[in-house]
Amino acid sequence: MAPKIAIVYYSMYGHIKQLADAELKGIKEAGGDAELFQVAETLSDDVLAKMHAPPKPTDITVLNDPAQLESFDGILFGIPTRYGNFPAQIKTFWDKSGKQWQSGSFWGKYAGLFISTGTVGGGQETTAISSMSTLVHHGFIYVPLGYKNTFADLANLDEVHGGSPWGAGTLSAGDGSRQPSALELRVATAQGKAFYETVAKAHP
Ligand SMILES: Cc1cc2nc3c(=O)[nH]c(=O)nc-3n(C[C@H](O)[C@H](O)[C@H](O)COP(=O)(O)O)c2cc1C
């Protein structure tokens, strides 16, 4: 049976959502498919309005309960950085997963990460590193992006871009005005494809 892949993301301004769609494209190129989940919001409408956050998509399942992920073989997590770490919305999701932690429901599942930051030094790598403790506690097998399929793009110094061997990435600029570039979307698609192929080796 083909591996079951979930793409779990939080996106306040849409950058991570665009990367999530690019990851899905790569999974489909590899012959697979994935289900998208958006992590539940924790901020009030009042605060979201003050942060100029647009409405969330209504056609993507909201992830409220970690049990929703128990049937998947691999999960790609899309994370917009907060202070070099993952946002409270994602932390709140993880903090509901004590049952899965104790029972080992996520143990042996594959995980990959993709990241959005406002600035170049703002956490493309530290956000991934900060996520490791949670992944390790659950027993996820972390699949890095590495450089194998994306060396030319990740090593490109002619243009500013996000992404690292830890995972695909984009830069939103401080005011959110920058959008994912063709290079960044290409890397995200390559990650989705390679991630699917990796999980498929264990779940042919
Ligand atoms: C409270 C807060 C903290 C943030 N912290 C960082 C940070 O540490 N480094 C950084 O580069 N960007 C930071 N940002 C910018 C976000 O990472 C950026 O808005 C996000 O990557 C855009 O992705 P999205 O459109 O999917 O929400 C922060 C944004 C907010 C609202």
PDB file of C-alpha atoms and ligand atoms in Angstrom:
ATOM      1  CA  MET A   1       0.000   0.000   0.000  1.00  0.00           C
ATOM      2  CA  ALA A   2       1.301   3.484  -0.863  1.00  0.00           C
ATOM      3  CA  PRO A   3       2.576   5.468   2.095  1.00  0.00           C
ATOM      4  CA  LYS A   4       0.184   7.897   3.738  1.00  0.00           C
ATOM      5  CA  ILE A   5       1.649  11.393   3.966  1.00  0.00           C
ATOM      6  CA  ALA A   6       0.315  14.402   5.853  1.00  0.00           C
ATOM      7  CA  ILE A   7       1.455  17.986   5.433  1.00  0.00           C
ATOM      8  CA  VAL A   8       0.819  19.808   8.691  1.00  0.00           C
ATOM      9  CA  TYR A   9       1.340  23.530   8.685  1.00  0.00           C
ATOM     10  CA  TYR A  10       0.592  26.829  10.372  1.00  0.00           C
ATOM     11  CA  SER A  11       0.619  29.922   8.195  1.00  0.00           C
ATOM     12  CA  MET A  12      -0.427  33.350   9.359  1.00  0.00           C
ATOM     13  CA  TYR A  13       0.359  35.265   6.141  1.00  0.00           C
ATOM     14  CA  GLY A  14       0.390  32.498   3.525  1.00  0.00           C
ATOM     15  CA  HIS A  15       4.108  31.947   2.892  1.00  0.00           C
ATOM     16  CA  ILE A  16       4.220  28.521   4.504  1.00  0.00           C
ATOM     17  CA  LYS A  17       0.974  27.592   2.755  1.00  0.00           C
ATOM     18  CA  GLN A  18       2.642  28.281  -0.599  1.00  0.00           C
ATOM     19  CA  LEU A  19       5.556  26.047   0.379  1.00  0.00           C
ATOM     20  CA  ALA A  20       3.093  23.378   1.540  1.00  0.00           C
ATOM     21  CA  ASP A  21       1.481  23.398  -1.913  1.00  0.00           C
ATOM     22  CA  ALA A  22       4.941  23.092  -3.513  1.00  0.00           C
ATOM     23  CA  GLU A  23       5.777  20.132  -1.240  1.00  0.00           C
ATOM     24  CA  LEU A  24       2.497  18.487  -2.274  1.00  0.00           C
ATOM     25  CA  LYS A  25       3.432  19.025  -5.926  1.00  0.00           C
ATOM     26  CA  GLY A  26       6.688  17.128  -5.338  1.00  0.00           C
ATOM     27  CA  ILE A  27       4.875  14.287  -3.583  1.00  0.00           C
ATOM     28  CA  LYS A  28       2.534  14.009  -6.571  1.00  0.00           C
ATOM     29  CA  GLU A  29       5.504  14.055  -8.979  1.00  0.00           C
ATOM     30  CA  ALA A  30       6.829  11.036  -7.064  1.00  0.00           C
ATOM     31  CA  GLY A  31       3.524   9.237  -7.661  1.00  0.00           C
ATOM     32  CA  GLY A  32       2.059   9.822  -4.212  1.00  0.00           C
ATOM     33  CA  ASP A  33      -0.454  12.079  -2.542  1.00  0.00           C
ATOM     34  CA  ALA A  34      -0.784  13.867   0.782  1.00  0.00           C
ATOM     35  CA  GLU A  35      -3.458  15.336   2.993  1.00  0.00           C
ATOM     36  CA  LEU A  36      -3.034  18.923   4.158  1.00  0.00           C
ATOM     37  CA  PHE A  37      -3.860  19.968   7.723  1.00  0.00           C
ATOM     38  CA  GLN A  38      -3.721  23.461   9.175  1.00  0.00           C
ATOM     39  CA  VAL A  39      -2.855  23.640  12.856  1.00  0.00           C
ATOM     40  CA  ALA A  40      -5.636  25.215  14.910  1.00  0.00           C
ATOM     41  CA  GLU A  41      -5.376  28.929  15.643  1.00  0.00           C
ATOM     42  CA  THR A  42      -4.894  29.977  19.245  1.00  0.00           C
ATOM     43  CA  LEU A  43      -4.982  33.766  18.927  1.00  0.00           C
ATOM     44  CA  SER A  44      -8.228  35.710  19.244  1.00  0.00           C
ATOM     45  CA  ASP A  45      -9.825  37.360  16.196  1.00  0.00           C
ATOM     46  CA  ASP A  46      -9.062  40.674  17.849  1.00  0.00           C
ATOM     47  CA  VAL A  47      -5.336  39.971  18.038  1.00  0.00           C
ATOM     48  CA  LEU A  48      -5.280  38.471  14.530  1.00  0.00           C
ATOM     49  CA  ALA A  49      -6.880  41.638  13.175  1.00  0.00           C
ATOM     50  CA  LYS A  50      -4.226  43.759  14.885  1.00  0.00           C
ATOM     51  CA  MET A  51      -1.566  41.546  13.272  1.00  0.00           C
ATOM     52  CA  HIS A  52      -3.207  42.055   9.840  1.00  0.00           C
ATOM     53  CA  ALA A  53      -3.630  38.294   9.445  1.00  0.00           C
ATOM     54  CA  PRO A  54      -5.894  37.364   6.512  1.00  0.00           C
ATOM     55  CA  PRO A  55      -8.632  34.738   7.017  1.00  0.00           C
ATOM     56  CA  LYS A  56      -7.487  31.111   6.992  1.00  0.00           C
ATOM     57  CA  PRO A  57      -8.480  28.810   4.107  1.00  0.00           C
ATOM     58  CA  THR A  58     -11.809  27.106   4.717  1.00  0.00           C
ATOM     59  CA  ASP A  59     -11.083  24.060   2.540  1.00  0.00           C
ATOM     60  CA  ILE A  60      -8.216  22.637   4.630  1.00  0.00           C
ATOM     61  CA  THR A  61      -8.898  20.370   7.588  1.00  0.00           C
ATOM     62  CA  VAL A  62      -8.104  21.998  10.923  1.00  0.00           C
ATOM     63  CA  LEU A  63      -5.831  19.898  13.100  1.00  0.00           C
ATOM     64  CA  ASN A  64      -7.233  19.936  16.610  1.00  0.00           C
ATOM     65  CA  ASP A  65      -6.404  16.469  17.852  1.00  0.00           C
ATOM     66  CA  PRO A  66      -3.052  14.643  17.442  1.00  0.00           C
ATOM     67  CA  ALA A  67      -5.033  11.426  16.919  1.00  0.00           C
ATOM     68  CA  GLN A  68      -5.879  12.817  13.456  1.00  0.00           C
ATOM     69  CA  LEU A  69      -2.264  12.015  12.474  1.00  0.00           C
ATOM     70  CA  GLU A  70      -1.990   8.503  13.882  1.00  0.00           C
ATOM     71  CA  SER A  71      -2.743   6.758  10.579  1.00  0.00           C
ATOM     72  CA  PHE A  72      -0.016   8.551   8.588  1.00  0.00           C
ATOM     73  CA  ASP A  73       3.413   7.111   7.769  1.00  0.00           C
ATOM     74  CA  GLY A  74       5.174  10.409   7.131  1.00  0.00           C
ATOM     75  CA  ILE A  75       4.467  13.991   8.143  1.00  0.00           C
ATOM     76  CA  LEU A  76       5.939  17.187   6.734  1.00  0.00           C
ATOM     77  CA  PHE A  77       5.671  20.115   9.121  1.00  0.00           C
ATOM     78  CA  GLY A  78       5.519  23.684   7.778  1.00  0.00           C
ATOM     79  CA  ILE A  79       6.656  26.223  10.353  1.00  0.00           C
ATOM     80  CA  PRO A  80       6.702  30.044  10.288  1.00  0.00           C
ATOM     81  CA  THR A  81       9.414  31.091  12.718  1.00  0.00           C
ATOM     82  CA  ARG A  82       8.736  32.867  15.992  1.00  0.00           C
ATOM     83  CA  TYR A  83      11.956  34.024  17.649  1.00  0.00           C
ATOM     84  CA  GLY A  84      13.926  31.253  15.954  1.00  0.00           C
ATOM     85  CA  ASN A  85      11.496  28.629  17.173  1.00  0.00           C
ATOM     86  CA  PHE A  86       8.100  27.219  16.231  1.00  0.00           C
ATOM     87  CA  PRO A  87       4.995  29.291  16.985  1.00  0.00           C
ATOM     88  CA  ALA A  88       2.694  28.803  19.979  1.00  0.00           C
ATOM     89  CA  GLN A  89       0.008  27.423  17.686  1.00  0.00           C
ATOM     90  CA  ILE A  90       2.249  24.450  16.868  1.00  0.00           C
ATOM     91  CA  LYS A  91       3.420  24.156  20.479  1.00  0.00           C
ATOM     92  CA  THR A  92      -0.218  24.017  21.592  1.00  0.00           C
ATOM     93  CA  PHE A  93      -0.795  21.172  19.156  1.00  0.00           C
ATOM     94  CA  TRP A  94       2.213  19.265  20.491  1.00  0.00           C
ATOM     95  CA  ASP A  95       1.149  19.909  24.066  1.00  0.00           C
ATOM     96  CA  LYS A  96      -2.037  17.967  23.361  1.00  0.00           C
ATOM     97  CA  SER A  97      -0.023  14.920  22.267  1.00  0.00           C
ATOM     98  CA  GLY A  98       0.838  13.418  25.667  1.00  0.00           C
ATOM     99  CA  LYS A  99      -1.218  10.327  24.868  1.00  0.00           C
ATOM    100  CA  GLN A 100       0.719   9.709  21.640  1.00  0.00           C
ATOM    101  CA  TRP A 101       4.017  10.392  23.461  1.00  0.00           C
ATOM    102  CA  GLN A 102       3.256   7.829  26.175  1.00  0.00           C
ATOM    103  CA  SER A 103       1.833   5.188  23.866  1.00  0.00           C
ATOM    104  CA  GLY A 104       4.419   5.696  21.112  1.00  0.00           C
ATOM    105  CA  SER A 105       1.757   6.282  18.447  1.00  0.00           C
ATOM    106  CA  PHE A 106       4.128   8.467  16.419  1.00  0.00           C
ATOM    107  CA  TRP A 107       7.208   6.331  17.019  1.00  0.00           C
ATOM    108  CA  GLY A 108       8.914   5.321  13.770  1.00  0.00           C
ATOM    109  CA  LYS A 109       6.945   7.725  11.611  1.00  0.00           C
ATOM    110  CA  TYR A 110       8.972   9.894   9.239  1.00  0.00           C
ATOM    111  CA  ALA A 111       9.113  13.674   9.654  1.00  0.00           C
ATOM    112  CA  GLY A 112      10.460  16.522   7.567  1.00  0.00           C
ATOM    113  CA  LEU A 113      10.376  20.283   8.083  1.00  0.00           C
ATOM    114  CA  PHE A 114      10.046  23.409   5.974  1.00  0.00           C
ATOM    115  CA  ILE A 115      10.358  26.889   7.333  1.00  0.00           C
ATOM    116  CA  SER A 116       9.574  30.540   6.744  1.00  0.00           C
ATOM    117  CA  THR A 117      11.375  33.417   8.400  1.00  0.00           C
ATOM    118  CA  GLY A 118      11.173  37.159   8.005  1.00  0.00           C
ATOM    119  CA  THR A 119      14.921  37.588   7.678  1.00  0.00           C
ATOM    120  CA  VAL A 120      17.966  35.676   6.473  1.00  0.00           C
ATOM    121  CA  GLY A 121      19.444  35.105   9.928  1.00  0.00           C
ATOM    122  CA  GLY A 122      16.071  34.843  11.640  1.00  0.00           C
ATOM    123  CA  GLY A 123      15.844  31.107  12.144  1.00  0.00           C
ATOM    124  CA  GLN A 124      15.899  29.008   8.957  1.00  0.00           C
ATOM    125  CA  GLU A 125      18.131  26.559  10.833  1.00  0.00           C
ATOM    126  CA  THR A 126      17.399  27.237  14.508  1.00  0.00           C
ATOM    127  CA  THR A 127      13.687  26.630  13.957  1.00  0.00           C
ATOM    128  CA  ALA A 128      14.508  23.151  12.685  1.00  0.00           C
ATOM    129  CA  ILE A 129      16.953  22.506  15.503  1.00  0.00           C
ATOM    130  CA  SER A 130      14.404  23.760  18.040  1.00  0.00           C
ATOM    131  CA  SER A 131      11.902  21.254  16.653  1.00  0.00           C
ATOM    132  CA  MET A 132      14.237  18.305  17.107  1.00  0.00           C
ATOM    133  CA  SER A 133      13.526  17.828  20.808  1.00  0.00           C
ATOM    134  CA  THR A 134       9.815  17.356  20.142  1.00  0.00           C
ATOM    135  CA  LEU A 135      10.423  15.005  17.220  1.00  0.00           C
ATOM    136  CA  VAL A 136      12.893  12.976  19.267  1.00  0.00           C
ATOM    137  CA  HIS A 137      10.526  12.647  22.229  1.00  0.00           C
ATOM    138  CA  HIS A 138       7.902  11.195  19.922  1.00  0.00           C
ATOM    139  CA  GLY A 139      10.402   8.921  18.170  1.00  0.00           C
ATOM    140  CA  PHE A 140       9.983  10.431  14.713  1.00  0.00           C
ATOM    141  CA  ILE A 141      12.645   9.587  12.133  1.00  0.00           C
ATOM    142  CA  TYR A 142      13.789  12.982  10.863  1.00  0.00           C
ATOM    143  CA  VAL A 143      14.444  13.165   7.128  1.00  0.00           C
ATOM    144  CA  PRO A 144      16.674  16.133   6.336  1.00  0.00           C
ATOM    145  CA  LEU A 145      16.598  17.819   2.948  1.00  0.00           C
ATOM    146  CA  GLY A 146      20.374  17.572   2.651  1.00  0.00           C
ATOM    147  CA  TYR A 147      21.991  18.770  -0.549  1.00  0.00           C
ATOM    148  CA  LYS A 148      21.703  15.753  -2.844  1.00  0.00           C
ATOM    149  CA  ASN A 149      18.842  17.001  -5.031  1.00  0.00           C
ATOM    150  CA  THR A 150      19.120  20.726  -4.405  1.00  0.00           C
ATOM    151  CA  PHE A 151      22.811  21.617  -4.246  1.00  0.00           C
ATOM    152  CA  ALA A 152      22.741  24.221  -7.038  1.00  0.00           C
ATOM    153  CA  ASP A 153      19.761  26.047  -5.515  1.00  0.00           C
ATOM    154  CA  LEU A 154      20.872  25.904  -1.885  1.00  0.00           C
ATOM    155  CA  ALA A 155      24.404  26.965  -2.824  1.00  0.00           C
ATOM    156  CA  ASN A 156      23.188  29.788  -5.065  1.00  0.00           C
ATOM    157  CA  LEU A 157      24.638  33.054  -3.766  1.00  0.00           C
ATOM    158  CA  ASP A 158      23.456  35.169  -6.698  1.00  0.00           C
ATOM    159  CA  GLU A 159      20.051  35.701  -5.148  1.00  0.00           C
ATOM    160  CA  VAL A 160      18.678  35.925  -1.636  1.00  0.00           C
ATOM    161  CA  HIS A 161      16.755  32.807  -0.654  1.00  0.00           C
ATOM    162  CA  GLY A 162      15.601  30.697   2.243  1.00  0.00           C
ATOM    163  CA  GLY A 163      16.079  26.972   2.661  1.00  0.00           C
ATOM    164  CA  SER A 164      18.876  24.933   4.174  1.00  0.00           C
ATOM    165  CA  PRO A 165      19.849  21.271   4.418  1.00  0.00           C
ATOM    166  CA  TRP A 166      17.393  21.139   7.326  1.00  0.00           C
ATOM    167  CA  GLY A 167      14.485  21.780   4.983  1.00  0.00           C
ATOM    168  CA  ALA A 168      13.016  24.026   2.304  1.00  0.00           C
ATOM    169  CA  GLY A 169      12.455  27.605   3.315  1.00  0.00           C
ATOM    170  CA  THR A 170      11.319  31.041   2.286  1.00  0.00           C
ATOM    171  CA  LEU A 171      11.853  34.606   3.472  1.00  0.00           C
ATOM    172  CA  SER A 172       8.816  36.813   4.007  1.00  0.00           C
ATOM    173  CA  ALA A 173      10.664  40.098   4.741  1.00  0.00           C
ATOM    174  CA  GLY A 174       9.895  41.993   7.930  1.00  0.00           C
ATOM    175  CA  ASP A 175       6.560  43.258   6.619  1.00  0.00           C
ATOM    176  CA  GLY A 176       5.531  40.014   4.889  1.00  0.00           C
ATOM    177  CA  SER A 177       5.771  41.611   1.449  1.00  0.00           C
ATOM    178  CA  ARG A 178       8.239  39.187  -0.110  1.00  0.00           C
ATOM    179  CA  GLN A 179       6.711  36.059  -1.664  1.00  0.00           C
ATOM    180  CA  PRO A 180       8.340  32.626  -2.125  1.00  0.00           C
ATOM    181  CA  SER A 181      10.692  32.740  -5.112  1.00  0.00           C
ATOM    182  CA  ALA A 182      10.861  30.236  -7.955  1.00  0.00           C
ATOM    183  CA  LEU A 183      14.061  28.856  -6.422  1.00  0.00           C
ATOM    184  CA  GLU A 184      12.436  28.367  -3.006  1.00  0.00           C
ATOM    185  CA  LEU A 185       9.352  26.696  -4.482  1.00  0.00           C
ATOM    186  CA  ARG A 186      11.595  24.424  -6.572  1.00  0.00           C
ATOM    187  CA  VAL A 187      13.471  23.336  -3.444  1.00  0.00           C
ATOM    188  CA  ALA A 188      10.180  22.681  -1.621  1.00  0.00           C
ATOM    189  CA  THR A 189       8.960  20.539  -4.512  1.00  0.00           C
ATOM    190  CA  ALA A 190      12.243  18.616  -4.533  1.00  0.00           C
ATOM    191  CA  GLN A 191      11.880  18.057  -0.789  1.00  0.00           C
ATOM    192  CA  GLY A 192       8.327  16.742  -1.162  1.00  0.00           C
ATOM    193  CA  LYS A 193       9.453  14.327  -3.871  1.00  0.00           C
ATOM    194  CA  ALA A 194      12.470  13.054  -1.926  1.00  0.00           C
ATOM    195  CA  PHE A 195      10.487  12.789   1.313  1.00  0.00           C
ATOM    196  CA  TYR A 196       7.832  10.682  -0.367  1.00  0.00           C
ATOM    197  CA  GLU A 197      10.467   8.440  -1.946  1.00  0.00           C
ATOM    198  CA  THR A 198      12.140   7.967   1.440  1.00  0.00           C
ATOM    199  CA  VAL A 199       8.914   6.998   3.205  1.00  0.00           C
ATOM    200  CA  ALA A 200       7.936   4.757   0.297  1.00  0.00           C
ATOM    201  CA  LYS A 201      11.094   2.691   0.835  1.00  0.00           C
ATOM    202  CA  ALA A 202       9.783   1.703   4.273  1.00  0.00           C
ATOM    203  CA  HIS A 203       6.127   1.554   3.197  1.00  0.00           C
ATOM    204  CA  PRO A 204       6.215   0.258  -0.389  1.00  0.00           C
TER     205      PRO A 204
HETATM  206  C1  LIG B   1       5.613  37.232  16.917  1.00  0.00           C
HETATM  207  C2  LIG B   1       6.470  37.015  15.718  1.00  0.00           C
HETATM  208  C3  LIG B   1       7.780  36.599  15.885  1.00  0.00           C
HETATM  209  C4  LIG B   1       8.605  36.422  14.772  1.00  0.00           C
HETATM  210  N1  LIG B   1       9.896  36.015  14.956  1.00  0.00           N
HETATM  211  C5  LIG B   1      10.715  35.928  13.887  1.00  0.00           C
HETATM  212  C6  LIG B   1      12.083  35.558  14.048  1.00  0.00           C
HETATM  213  O1  LIG B   1      12.555  35.234  15.125  1.00  0.00           O
HETATM  214  N2  LIG B   1      12.875  35.552  12.954  1.00  0.00           N
HETATM  215  C7  LIG B   1      12.407  35.879  11.712  1.00  0.00           C
HETATM  216  O2  LIG B   1      13.167  35.870  10.760  1.00  0.00           O
HETATM  217  N3  LIG B   1      11.093  36.175  11.522  1.00  0.00           N
HETATM  218  C8  LIG B   1      10.258  36.204  12.583  1.00  0.00           C
HETATM  219  N4  LIG B   1       8.936  36.518  12.388  1.00  0.00           N
HETATM  220  C9  LIG B   1       8.421  36.640  11.027  1.00  0.00           C
HETATM  221  C10 LIG B   1       7.676  35.349  10.650  1.00  0.00           C
HETATM  222  O3  LIG B   1       8.560  34.263  10.670  1.00  0.00           O
HETATM  223  C11 LIG B   1       6.999  35.507   9.300  1.00  0.00           C
HETATM  224  O4  LIG B   1       5.890  36.368   9.491  1.00  0.00           O
HETATM  225  C12 LIG B   1       6.552  34.176   8.755  1.00  0.00           C
HETATM  226  O5  LIG B   1       7.660  33.384   8.421  1.00  0.00           O
HETATM  227  C13 LIG B   1       5.685  34.312   7.531  1.00  0.00           C
HETATM  228  O6  LIG B   1       5.165  33.036   7.245  1.00  0.00           O
HETATM  229  P1  LIG B   1       3.579  32.878   7.026  1.00  0.00           P
HETATM  230  O7  LIG B   1       3.206  33.835   5.921  1.00  0.00           O
HETATM  231  O8  LIG B   1       3.387  31.457   6.575  1.00  0.00           O
HETATM  232  O9  LIG B   1       2.871  33.180   8.300  1.00  0.00           O
HETATM  233  C14 LIG B   1       8.099  36.670  13.477  1.00  0.00           C
HETATM  234  C15 LIG B   1       6.752  37.051  13.318  1.00  0.00           C
HETATM  235  C16 LIG B   1       5.949  37.226  14.423  1.00  0.00           C
HETATM  236  C17 LIG B   1       4.516  37.638  14.217  1.00  0.00           C
END
